[in-house]
Amino acid sequence: MNPSIKNSDTQAENVLFGIGAFLFSLVGGVLYYLLYQMGYLAALSGLVGVICAIKGYSFFAKKESTKGTVISVIIAALVLVAAWYLCVASDLHAAYKEWYAQGEVDFIPSFFDCVRVVPDILKDFPEYFKDLAISLILAAVGCGSYIANTIKNRRLKAEASANNAAPTSDSKPASAEQKEKSDEDAEEASDENTEVVSIFLSLQENKIKAMM
């Protein structure tokens, strides 16, 4: 084997590729913002944010790992918090528009000005923190099963790869039966992962329809 060739198992992992997780997780942040404007605190946005963050990290790092998954989850959570912060600013901006239309104020601050005074708004309206807590809990519930199955699937693939590796003087080659079992386990974990996400998205869709 040419030593100059690197694969995803031996390639050094650069956590700075978390920028990829950030860029991809913005999809979840945008989704959260849009759903909030419609009056929903949906776990769907958190789930989408985490999935996109994991895919973004692995896309830039050219490698999947548990460390990358943890970094991706943290980044997705921070993006969700940022989206919530902007939602508070949006509420304030919308309130000023309404007050201006009713003649109660004689100006409408810019959205940027509303963003700057959000800390003061949160002091007077701490219930916004309740919205944030609910959003994070829903996101954790929504992506928990996905993350667990992703890590399980990755572990099974690593075991299958190890079994398929060339034997050394101290080890015997893996049998065809062991290889087949490892491949079946990995495929089963992948199918389970897909099924969990599909069921969850279906439940979220039904929940939103019921609220409309």
JSON list of C-alpha atoms in Angstrom, two decimals:
[
{"chain": "A", "resi": 1, "resn": "MET", "atom": "CA", "xyz": [0.00, 0.00, 0.00]},
{"chain": "A", "resi": 2, "resn": "ASN", "atom": "CA", "xyz": [1.30, 3.44, -0.90]},
{"chain": "A", "resi": 3, "resn": "PRO", "atom": "CA", "xyz": [2.10, 5.27, 2.41]},
{"chain": "A", "resi": 4, "resn": "SER", "atom": "CA", "xyz": [1.29, 8.60, 0.79]},
{"chain": "A", "resi": 5, "resn": "ILE", "atom": "CA", "xyz": [-2.37, 7.58, 0.47]},
{"chain": "A", "resi": 6, "resn": "LYS", "atom": "CA", "xyz": [-4.53, 8.48, 3.45]},
{"chain": "A", "resi": 7, "resn": "ASN", "atom": "CA", "xyz": [-7.99, 7.20, 4.25]},
{"chain": "A", "resi": 8, "resn": "SER", "atom": "CA", "xyz": [-10.67, 8.46, 6.60]},
{"chain": "A", "resi": 9, "resn": "ASP", "atom": "CA", "xyz": [-9.51, 6.09, 9.37]},
{"chain": "A", "resi": 10, "resn": "THR", "atom": "CA", "xyz": [-5.90, 7.27, 9.49]},
{"chain": "A", "resi": 11, "resn": "GLN", "atom": "CA", "xyz": [-6.32, 10.91, 8.49]},
{"chain": "A", "resi": 12, "resn": "ALA", "atom": "CA", "xyz": [-5.66, 13.37, 11.29]},
{"chain": "A", "resi": 13, "resn": "GLU", "atom": "CA", "xyz": [-8.83, 15.11, 12.35]},
{"chain": "A", "resi": 14, "resn": "ASN", "atom": "CA", "xyz": [-8.80, 18.88, 12.45]},
{"chain": "A", "resi": 15, "resn": "VAL", "atom": "CA", "xyz": [-11.55, 20.15, 14.74]},
{"chain": "A", "resi": 16, "resn": "LEU", "atom": "CA", "xyz": [-11.31, 23.55, 13.03]},
{"chain": "A", "resi": 17, "resn": "PHE", "atom": "CA", "xyz": [-13.45, 21.94, 10.34]},
{"chain": "A", "resi": 18, "resn": "GLY", "atom": "CA", "xyz": [-16.25, 22.64, 12.81]},
{"chain": "A", "resi": 19, "resn": "ILE", "atom": "CA", "xyz": [-16.80, 25.64, 10.56]},
{"chain": "A", "resi": 20, "resn": "GLY", "atom": "CA", "xyz": [-18.51, 23.19, 8.24]},
{"chain": "A", "resi": 21, "resn": "ALA", "atom": "CA", "xyz": [-20.82, 22.14, 11.05]},
{"chain": "A", "resi": 22, "resn": "PHE", "atom": "CA", "xyz": [-21.63, 25.79, 11.68]},
{"chain": "A", "resi": 23, "resn": "LEU", "atom": "CA", "xyz": [-22.42, 26.58, 8.07]},
{"chain": "A", "resi": 24, "resn": "PHE", "atom": "CA", "xyz": [-24.63, 23.53, 7.60]},
{"chain": "A", "resi": 25, "resn": "SER", "atom": "CA", "xyz": [-26.39, 23.96, 10.96]},
{"chain": "A", "resi": 26, "resn": "LEU", "atom": "CA", "xyz": [-27.59, 27.39, 9.83]},
{"chain": "A", "resi": 27, "resn": "VAL", "atom": "CA", "xyz": [-30.32, 25.49, 7.98]},
{"chain": "A", "resi": 28, "resn": "GLY", "atom": "CA", "xyz": [-31.76, 24.44, 11.35]},
{"chain": "A", "resi": 29, "resn": "GLY", "atom": "CA", "xyz": [-31.43, 27.98, 12.68]},
{"chain": "A", "resi": 30, "resn": "VAL", "atom": "CA", "xyz": [-33.33, 29.44, 9.72]},
{"chain": "A", "resi": 31, "resn": "LEU", "atom": "CA", "xyz": [-36.00, 26.77, 10.09]},
{"chain": "A", "resi": 32, "resn": "TYR", "atom": "CA", "xyz": [-36.39, 27.57, 13.80]},
{"chain": "A", "resi": 33, "resn": "TYR", "atom": "CA", "xyz": [-36.75, 31.28, 13.05]},
{"chain": "A", "resi": 34, "resn": "LEU", "atom": "CA", "xyz": [-39.40, 30.68, 10.38]},
{"chain": "A", "resi": 35, "resn": "LEU", "atom": "CA", "xyz": [-41.41, 28.24, 12.52]},
{"chain": "A", "resi": 36, "resn": "TYR", "atom": "CA", "xyz": [-41.24, 30.67, 15.46]},
{"chain": "A", "resi": 37, "resn": "GLN", "atom": "CA", "xyz": [-42.81, 33.38, 13.32]},
{"chain": "A", "resi": 38, "resn": "MET", "atom": "CA", "xyz": [-45.69, 30.95, 12.73]},
{"chain": "A", "resi": 39, "resn": "GLY", "atom": "CA", "xyz": [-46.08, 30.35, 16.47]},
{"chain": "A", "resi": 40, "resn": "TYR", "atom": "CA", "xyz": [-44.37, 26.95, 16.71]},
{"chain": "A", "resi": 41, "resn": "LEU", "atom": "CA", "xyz": [-41.54, 25.69, 18.87]},
{"chain": "A", "resi": 42, "resn": "ALA", "atom": "CA", "xyz": [-40.78, 22.58, 16.82]},
{"chain": "A", "resi": 43, "resn": "ALA", "atom": "CA", "xyz": [-38.17, 19.93, 17.58]},
{"chain": "A", "resi": 44, "resn": "LEU", "atom": "CA", "xyz": [-37.89, 19.55, 13.82]},
{"chain": "A", "resi": 45, "resn": "SER", "atom": "CA", "xyz": [-35.56, 22.54, 13.59]},
{"chain": "A", "resi": 46, "resn": "GLY", "atom": "CA", "xyz": [-33.22, 21.13, 16.24]},
{"chain": "A", "resi": 47, "resn": "LEU", "atom": "CA", "xyz": [-33.17, 17.74, 14.54]},
{"chain": "A", "resi": 48, "resn": "VAL", "atom": "CA", "xyz": [-32.45, 19.28, 11.14]},
{"chain": "A", "resi": 49, "resn": "GLY", "atom": "CA", "xyz": [-29.76, 21.50, 12.65]},
{"chain": "A", "resi": 50, "resn": "VAL", "atom": "CA", "xyz": [-27.93, 18.58, 14.28]},
{"chain": "A", "resi": 51, "resn": "ILE", "atom": "CA", "xyz": [-28.13, 16.37, 11.18]},
{"chain": "A", "resi": 52, "resn": "CYS", "atom": "CA", "xyz": [-26.86, 19.18, 8.94]},
{"chain": "A", "resi": 53, "resn": "ALA", "atom": "CA", "xyz": [-24.09, 20.04, 11.41]},
{"chain": "A", "resi": 54, "resn": "ILE", "atom": "CA", "xyz": [-22.86, 16.43, 11.50]},
{"chain": "A", "resi": 55, "resn": "LYS", "atom": "CA", "xyz": [-22.93, 16.22, 7.71]},
{"chain": "A", "resi": 56, "resn": "GLY", "atom": "CA", "xyz": [-21.16, 19.57, 7.41]},
{"chain": "A", "resi": 57, "resn": "TYR", "atom": "CA", "xyz": [-18.42, 18.56, 9.82]},
{"chain": "A", "resi": 58, "resn": "SER", "atom": "CA", "xyz": [-17.76, 15.26, 8.06]},
{"chain": "A", "resi": 59, "resn": "PHE", "atom": "CA", "xyz": [-17.89, 16.99, 4.64]},
{"chain": "A", "resi": 60, "resn": "PHE", "atom": "CA", "xyz": [-15.11, 19.44, 5.55]},
{"chain": "A", "resi": 61, "resn": "ALA", "atom": "CA", "xyz": [-13.09, 17.12, 7.79]},
{"chain": "A", "resi": 62, "resn": "LYS", "atom": "CA", "xyz": [-13.42, 14.18, 5.37]},
{"chain": "A", "resi": 63, "resn": "LYS", "atom": "CA", "xyz": [-13.91, 12.02, 8.44]},
{"chain": "A", "resi": 64, "resn": "GLU", "atom": "CA", "xyz": [-16.66, 10.97, 10.83]},
{"chain": "A", "resi": 65, "resn": "SER", "atom": "CA", "xyz": [-15.98, 10.57, 14.51]},
{"chain": "A", "resi": 66, "resn": "THR", "atom": "CA", "xyz": [-17.62, 10.75, 17.91]},
{"chain": "A", "resi": 67, "resn": "LYS", "atom": "CA", "xyz": [-15.65, 13.92, 18.64]},
{"chain": "A", "resi": 68, "resn": "GLY", "atom": "CA", "xyz": [-17.02, 15.44, 15.45]},
{"chain": "A", "resi": 69, "resn": "THR", "atom": "CA", "xyz": [-20.55, 14.49, 16.47]},
{"chain": "A", "resi": 70, "resn": "VAL", "atom": "CA", "xyz": [-20.15, 16.14, 19.88]},
{"chain": "A", "resi": 71, "resn": "ILE", "atom": "CA", "xyz": [-18.74, 19.31, 18.30]},
{"chain": "A", "resi": 72, "resn": "SER", "atom": "CA", "xyz": [-21.57, 19.34, 15.77]},
{"chain": "A", "resi": 73, "resn": "VAL", "atom": "CA", "xyz": [-24.24, 19.00, 18.47]},
{"chain": "A", "resi": 74, "resn": "ILE", "atom": "CA", "xyz": [-22.73, 21.87, 20.47]},
{"chain": "A", "resi": 75, "resn": "ILE", "atom": "CA", "xyz": [-22.54, 24.10, 17.41]},
{"chain": "A", "resi": 76, "resn": "ALA", "atom": "CA", "xyz": [-26.13, 23.23, 16.41]},
{"chain": "A", "resi": 77, "resn": "ALA", "atom": "CA", "xyz": [-27.30, 24.13, 19.94]},
{"chain": "A", "resi": 78, "resn": "LEU", "atom": "CA", "xyz": [-25.49, 27.48, 19.79]},
{"chain": "A", "resi": 79, "resn": "VAL", "atom": "CA", "xyz": [-27.05, 28.23, 16.41]},
{"chain": "A", "resi": 80, "resn": "LEU", "atom": "CA", "xyz": [-30.45, 27.42, 17.90]},
{"chain": "A", "resi": 81, "resn": "VAL", "atom": "CA", "xyz": [-29.79, 29.85, 20.75]},
{"chain": "A", "resi": 82, "resn": "ALA", "atom": "CA", "xyz": [-28.76, 32.52, 18.23]},
{"chain": "A", "resi": 83, "resn": "ALA", "atom": "CA", "xyz": [-31.97, 31.93, 16.27]},
{"chain": "A", "resi": 84, "resn": "TRP", "atom": "CA", "xyz": [-34.01, 32.25, 19.48]},
{"chain": "A", "resi": 85, "resn": "TYR", "atom": "CA", "xyz": [-32.20, 35.53, 20.25]},
{"chain": "A", "resi": 86, "resn": "LEU", "atom": "CA", "xyz": [-33.13, 36.89, 16.83]},
{"chain": "A", "resi": 87, "resn": "CYS", "atom": "CA", "xyz": [-36.73, 35.78, 17.40]},
{"chain": "A", "resi": 88, "resn": "VAL", "atom": "CA", "xyz": [-36.89, 37.92, 20.54]},
{"chain": "A", "resi": 89, "resn": "ALA", "atom": "CA", "xyz": [-35.59, 40.87, 18.52]},
{"chain": "A", "resi": 90, "resn": "SER", "atom": "CA", "xyz": [-38.19, 40.11, 15.86]},
{"chain": "A", "resi": 91, "resn": "ASP", "atom": "CA", "xyz": [-40.98, 40.20, 18.46]},
{"chain": "A", "resi": 92, "resn": "LEU", "atom": "CA", "xyz": [-39.79, 43.59, 19.65]},
{"chain": "A", "resi": 93, "resn": "HIS", "atom": "CA", "xyz": [-39.57, 44.94, 16.11]},
{"chain": "A", "resi": 94, "resn": "ALA", "atom": "CA", "xyz": [-43.07, 43.68, 15.30]},
{"chain": "A", "resi": 95, "resn": "ALA", "atom": "CA", "xyz": [-44.40, 45.26, 18.51]},
{"chain": "A", "resi": 96, "resn": "TYR", "atom": "CA", "xyz": [-42.96, 48.65, 17.54]},
{"chain": "A", "resi": 97, "resn": "LYS", "atom": "CA", "xyz": [-44.58, 48.39, 14.11]},
{"chain": "A", "resi": 98, "resn": "GLU", "atom": "CA", "xyz": [-47.93, 47.78, 15.77]},
{"chain": "A", "resi": 99, "resn": "TRP", "atom": "CA", "xyz": [-47.46, 50.60, 18.26]},
{"chain": "A", "resi": 100, "resn": "TYR", "atom": "CA", "xyz": [-46.45, 52.96, 15.44]},
{"chain": "A", "resi": 101, "resn": "ALA", "atom": "CA", "xyz": [-49.56, 52.03, 13.45]},
{"chain": "A", "resi": 102, "resn": "GLN", "atom": "CA", "xyz": [-51.70, 52.79, 16.50]},
{"chain": "A", "resi": 103, "resn": "GLY", "atom": "CA", "xyz": [-49.97, 56.13, 17.06]},
{"chain": "A", "resi": 104, "resn": "GLU", "atom": "CA", "xyz": [-48.47, 55.10, 20.40]},
{"chain": "A", "resi": 105, "resn": "VAL", "atom": "CA", "xyz": [-44.89, 55.76, 19.24]},
{"chain": "A", "resi": 106, "resn": "ASP", "atom": "CA", "xyz": [-43.52, 58.10, 16.60]},
{"chain": "A", "resi": 107, "resn": "PHE", "atom": "CA", "xyz": [-40.72, 55.91, 15.27]},
{"chain": "A", "resi": 108, "resn": "ILE", "atom": "CA", "xyz": [-39.84, 52.30, 14.42]},
{"chain": "A", "resi": 109, "resn": "PRO", "atom": "CA", "xyz": [-36.36, 51.19, 15.48]},
{"chain": "A", "resi": 110, "resn": "SER", "atom": "CA", "xyz": [-34.30, 49.18, 13.04]},
{"chain": "A", "resi": 111, "resn": "PHE", "atom": "CA", "xyz": [-34.05, 45.44, 13.48]},
{"chain": "A", "resi": 112, "resn": "PHE", "atom": "CA", "xyz": [-30.38, 45.88, 14.40]},
{"chain": "A", "resi": 113, "resn": "ASP", "atom": "CA", "xyz": [-31.36, 48.28, 17.20]},
{"chain": "A", "resi": 114, "resn": "CYS", "atom": "CA", "xyz": [-33.85, 45.70, 18.46]},
{"chain": "A", "resi": 115, "resn": "VAL", "atom": "CA", "xyz": [-31.11, 43.06, 18.48]},
{"chain": "A", "resi": 116, "resn": "ARG", "atom": "CA", "xyz": [-28.93, 45.31, 20.63]},
{"chain": "A", "resi": 117, "resn": "VAL", "atom": "CA", "xyz": [-31.58, 45.80, 23.33]},
{"chain": "A", "resi": 118, "resn": "VAL", "atom": "CA", "xyz": [-32.63, 42.15, 23.59]},
{"chain": "A", "resi": 119, "resn": "PRO", "atom": "CA", "xyz": [-30.71, 41.72, 26.91]},
{"chain": "A", "resi": 120, "resn": "ASP", "atom": "CA", "xyz": [-32.85, 44.49, 28.42]},
{"chain": "A", "resi": 121, "resn": "ILE", "atom": "CA", "xyz": [-36.02, 42.91, 27.05]},
{"chain": "A", "resi": 122, "resn": "LEU", "atom": "CA", "xyz": [-35.09, 39.56, 28.60]},
{"chain": "A", "resi": 123, "resn": "LYS", "atom": "CA", "xyz": [-34.80, 41.22, 31.99]},
{"chain": "A", "resi": 124, "resn": "ASP", "atom": "CA", "xyz": [-38.40, 42.41, 31.76]},
{"chain": "A", "resi": 125, "resn": "PHE", "atom": "CA", "xyz": [-39.75, 39.31, 30.01]},
{"chain": "A", "resi": 126, "resn": "PRO", "atom": "CA", "xyz": [-37.94, 36.26, 31.46]},
{"chain": "A", "resi": 127, "resn": "GLU", "atom": "CA", "xyz": [-40.62, 33.97, 30.01]},
{"chain": "A", "resi": 128, "resn": "TYR", "atom": "CA", "xyz": [-38.59, 34.02, 26.79]},
{"chain": "A", "resi": 129, "resn": "PHE", "atom": "CA", "xyz": [-36.08, 31.80, 28.57]},
{"chain": "A", "resi": 130, "resn": "LYS", "atom": "CA", "xyz": [-38.87, 29.27, 28.98]},
{"chain": "A", "resi": 131, "resn": "ASP", "atom": "CA", "xyz": [-39.27, 29.21, 25.20]},
{"chain": "A", "resi": 132, "resn": "LEU", "atom": "CA", "xyz": [-35.54, 28.62, 24.83]},
{"chain": "A", "resi": 133, "resn": "ALA", "atom": "CA", "xyz": [-35.55, 25.78, 27.38]},
{"chain": "A", "resi": 134, "resn": "ILE", "atom": "CA", "xyz": [-38.49, 24.10, 25.67]},
{"chain": "A", "resi": 135, "resn": "SER", "atom": "CA", "xyz": [-36.81, 24.45, 22.28]},
{"chain": "A", "resi": 136, "resn": "LEU", "atom": "CA", "xyz": [-33.57, 22.89, 23.50]},
{"chain": "A", "resi": 137, "resn": "ILE", "atom": "CA", "xyz": [-35.40, 20.03, 25.25]},
{"chain": "A", "resi": 138, "resn": "LEU", "atom": "CA", "xyz": [-37.46, 19.30, 22.15]},
{"chain": "A", "resi": 139, "resn": "ALA", "atom": "CA", "xyz": [-34.33, 19.40, 20.03]},
{"chain": "A", "resi": 140, "resn": "ALA", "atom": "CA", "xyz": [-32.53, 17.01, 22.40]},
{"chain": "A", "resi": 141, "resn": "VAL", "atom": "CA", "xyz": [-35.45, 14.58, 22.32]},
{"chain": "A", "resi": 142, "resn": "GLY", "atom": "CA", "xyz": [-35.70, 14.86, 18.57]},
{"chain": "A", "resi": 143, "resn": "CYS", "atom": "CA", "xyz": [-32.04, 14.22, 17.77]},
{"chain": "A", "resi": 144, "resn": "GLY", "atom": "CA", "xyz": [-31.16, 11.87, 20.65]},
{"chain": "A", "resi": 145, "resn": "SER", "atom": "CA", "xyz": [-32.15, 8.68, 18.85]},
{"chain": "A", "resi": 146, "resn": "TYR", "atom": "CA", "xyz": [-30.55, 9.87, 15.61]},
{"chain": "A", "resi": 147, "resn": "ILE", "atom": "CA", "xyz": [-27.21, 10.57, 17.30]},
{"chain": "A", "resi": 148, "resn": "ALA", "atom": "CA", "xyz": [-27.24, 7.26, 19.18]},
{"chain": "A", "resi": 149, "resn": "ASN", "atom": "CA", "xyz": [-27.91, 5.31, 16.00]},
{"chain": "A", "resi": 150, "resn": "THR", "atom": "CA", "xyz": [-25.33, 7.32, 14.05]},
{"chain": "A", "resi": 151, "resn": "ILE", "atom": "CA", "xyz": [-22.63, 6.48, 16.61]},
{"chain": "A", "resi": 152, "resn": "LYS", "atom": "CA", "xyz": [-23.73, 2.83, 16.67]},
{"chain": "A", "resi": 153, "resn": "ASN", "atom": "CA", "xyz": [-23.65, 2.63, 12.88]},
{"chain": "A", "resi": 154, "resn": "ARG", "atom": "CA", "xyz": [-20.21, 4.23, 12.78]},
{"chain": "A", "resi": 155, "resn": "ARG", "atom": "CA", "xyz": [-18.89, 1.73, 15.34]},
{"chain": "A", "resi": 156, "resn": "LEU", "atom": "CA", "xyz": [-20.26, -1.22, 13.38]},
{"chain": "A", "resi": 157, "resn": "LYS", "atom": "CA", "xyz": [-18.68, 0.07, 10.18]},
{"chain": "A", "resi": 158, "resn": "ALA", "atom": "CA", "xyz": [-15.35, 0.47, 11.98]},
{"chain": "A", "resi": 159, "resn": "GLU", "atom": "CA", "xyz": [-15.57, -3.11, 13.22]},
{"chain": "A", "resi": 160, "resn": "ALA", "atom": "CA", "xyz": [-16.42, -4.32, 9.73]},
{"chain": "A", "resi": 161, "resn": "SER", "atom": "CA", "xyz": [-13.45, -2.40, 8.33]},
{"chain": "A", "resi": 162, "resn": "ALA", "atom": "CA", "xyz": [-11.16, -3.93, 10.97]},
{"chain": "A", "resi": 163, "resn": "ASN", "atom": "CA", "xyz": [-12.39, -7.41, 10.11]},
{"chain": "A", "resi": 164, "resn": "ASN", "atom": "CA", "xyz": [-11.70, -6.78, 6.42]},
{"chain": "A", "resi": 165, "resn": "ALA", "atom": "CA", "xyz": [-8.17, -5.50, 7.09]},
{"chain": "A", "resi": 166, "resn": "ALA", "atom": "CA", "xyz": [-5.18, -7.56, 5.99]},
{"chain": "A", "resi": 167, "resn": "PRO", "atom": "CA", "xyz": [-4.12, -10.10, 8.65]},
{"chain": "A", "resi": 168, "resn": "THR", "atom": "CA", "xyz": [-0.88, -9.71, 10.58]},
{"chain": "A", "resi": 169, "resn": "SER", "atom": "CA", "xyz": [1.46, -12.39, 11.80]},
{"chain": "A", "resi": 170, "resn": "ASP", "atom": "CA", "xyz": [-0.31, -12.41, 15.16]},
{"chain": "A", "resi": 171, "resn": "SER", "atom": "CA", "xyz": [-3.86, -12.60, 13.84]},
{"chain": "A", "resi": 172, "resn": "LYS", "atom": "CA", "xyz": [-5.96, -14.74, 11.54]},
{"chain": "A", "resi": 173, "resn": "PRO", "atom": "CA", "xyz": [-8.05, -13.39, 8.63]},
{"chain": "A", "resi": 174, "resn": "ALA", "atom": "CA", "xyz": [-11.70, -12.79, 9.41]},
{"chain": "A", "resi": 175, "resn": "SER", "atom": "CA", "xyz": [-14.02, -15.47, 8.15]},
{"chain": "A", "resi": 176, "resn": "ALA", "atom": "CA", "xyz": [-16.59, -14.75, 5.44]},
{"chain": "A", "resi": 177, "resn": "GLU", "atom": "CA", "xyz": [-19.29, -15.35, 8.02]},
{"chain": "A", "resi": 178, "resn": "GLN", "atom": "CA", "xyz": [-17.89, -12.67, 10.36]},
{"chain": "A", "resi": 179, "resn": "LYS", "atom": "CA", "xyz": [-17.64, -10.18, 7.49]},
{"chain": "A", "resi": 180, "resn": "GLU", "atom": "CA", "xyz": [-21.20, -10.87, 6.41]},
{"chain": "A", "resi": 181, "resn": "LYS", "atom": "CA", "xyz": [-22.50, -10.50, 9.98]},
{"chain": "A", "resi": 182, "resn": "SER", "atom": "CA", "xyz": [-20.70, -7.15, 10.42]},
{"chain": "A", "resi": 183, "resn": "ASP", "atom": "CA", "xyz": [-22.12, -5.86, 7.14]},
{"chain": "A", "resi": 184, "resn": "GLU", "atom": "CA", "xyz": [-25.62, -6.99, 8.13]},
{"chain": "A", "resi": 185, "resn": "ASP", "atom": "CA", "xyz": [-25.31, -5.27, 11.53]},
{"chain": "A", "resi": 186, "resn": "ALA", "atom": "CA", "xyz": [-24.17, -2.02, 9.91]},
{"chain": "A", "resi": 187, "resn": "GLU", "atom": "CA", "xyz": [-27.01, -2.16, 7.38]},
{"chain": "A", "resi": 188, "resn": "GLU", "atom": "CA", "xyz": [-29.53, -2.90, 10.15]},
{"chain": "A", "resi": 189, "resn": "ALA", "atom": "CA", "xyz": [-28.30, 0.08, 12.20]},
{"chain": "A", "resi": 190, "resn": "SER", "atom": "CA", "xyz": [-28.55, 2.33, 9.14]},
{"chain": "A", "resi": 191, "resn": "ASP", "atom": "CA", "xyz": [-32.12, 1.17, 8.47]},
{"chain": "A", "resi": 192, "resn": "GLU", "atom": "CA", "xyz": [-33.03, 1.70, 12.12]},
{"chain": "A", "resi": 193, "resn": "ASN", "atom": "CA", "xyz": [-31.56, 5.19, 11.98]},
{"chain": "A", "resi": 194, "resn": "THR", "atom": "CA", "xyz": [-33.61, 6.07, 8.90]},
{"chain": "A", "resi": 195, "resn": "GLU", "atom": "CA", "xyz": [-36.77, 4.63, 10.44]},
{"chain": "A", "resi": 196, "resn": "VAL", "atom": "CA", "xyz": [-36.33, 6.65, 13.65]},
{"chain": "A", "resi": 197, "resn": "VAL", "atom": "CA", "xyz": [-35.96, 9.90, 11.71]},
{"chain": "A", "resi": 198, "resn": "SER", "atom": "CA", "xyz": [-38.94, 9.10, 9.46]},
{"chain": "A", "resi": 199, "resn": "ILE", "atom": "CA", "xyz": [-41.24, 8.29, 12.39]},
{"chain": "A", "resi": 200, "resn": "PHE", "atom": "CA", "xyz": [-40.17, 11.41, 14.27]},
{"chain": "A", "resi": 201, "resn": "LEU", "atom": "CA", "xyz": [-40.71, 13.71, 11.30]},
{"chain": "A", "resi": 202, "resn": "SER", "atom": "CA", "xyz": [-44.12, 12.12, 10.72]},
{"chain": "A", "resi": 203, "resn": "LEU", "atom": "CA", "xyz": [-45.13, 12.74, 14.34]},
{"chain": "A", "resi": 204, "resn": "GLN", "atom": "CA", "xyz": [-43.96, 16.35, 14.11]},
{"chain": "A", "resi": 205, "resn": "GLU", "atom": "CA", "xyz": [-45.96, 16.87, 10.91]},
{"chain": "A", "resi": 206, "resn": "ASN", "atom": "CA", "xyz": [-49.11, 15.44, 12.50]},
{"chain": "A", "resi": 207, "resn": "LYS", "atom": "CA", "xyz": [-48.57, 17.58, 15.57]},
{"chain": "A", "resi": 208, "resn": "ILE", "atom": "CA", "xyz": [-48.26, 20.76, 13.51]},
{"chain": "A", "resi": 209, "resn": "LYS", "atom": "CA", "xyz": [-51.36, 19.86, 11.47]},
{"chain": "A", "resi": 210, "resn": "ALA", "atom": "CA", "xyz": [-53.32, 19.28, 14.67]},
{"chain": "A", "resi": 211, "resn": "MET", "atom": "CA", "xyz": [-52.33, 22.71, 15.99]},
{"chain": "A", "resi": 212, "resn": "MET", "atom": "CA", "xyz": [-53.38, 24.51, 12.79]}
]
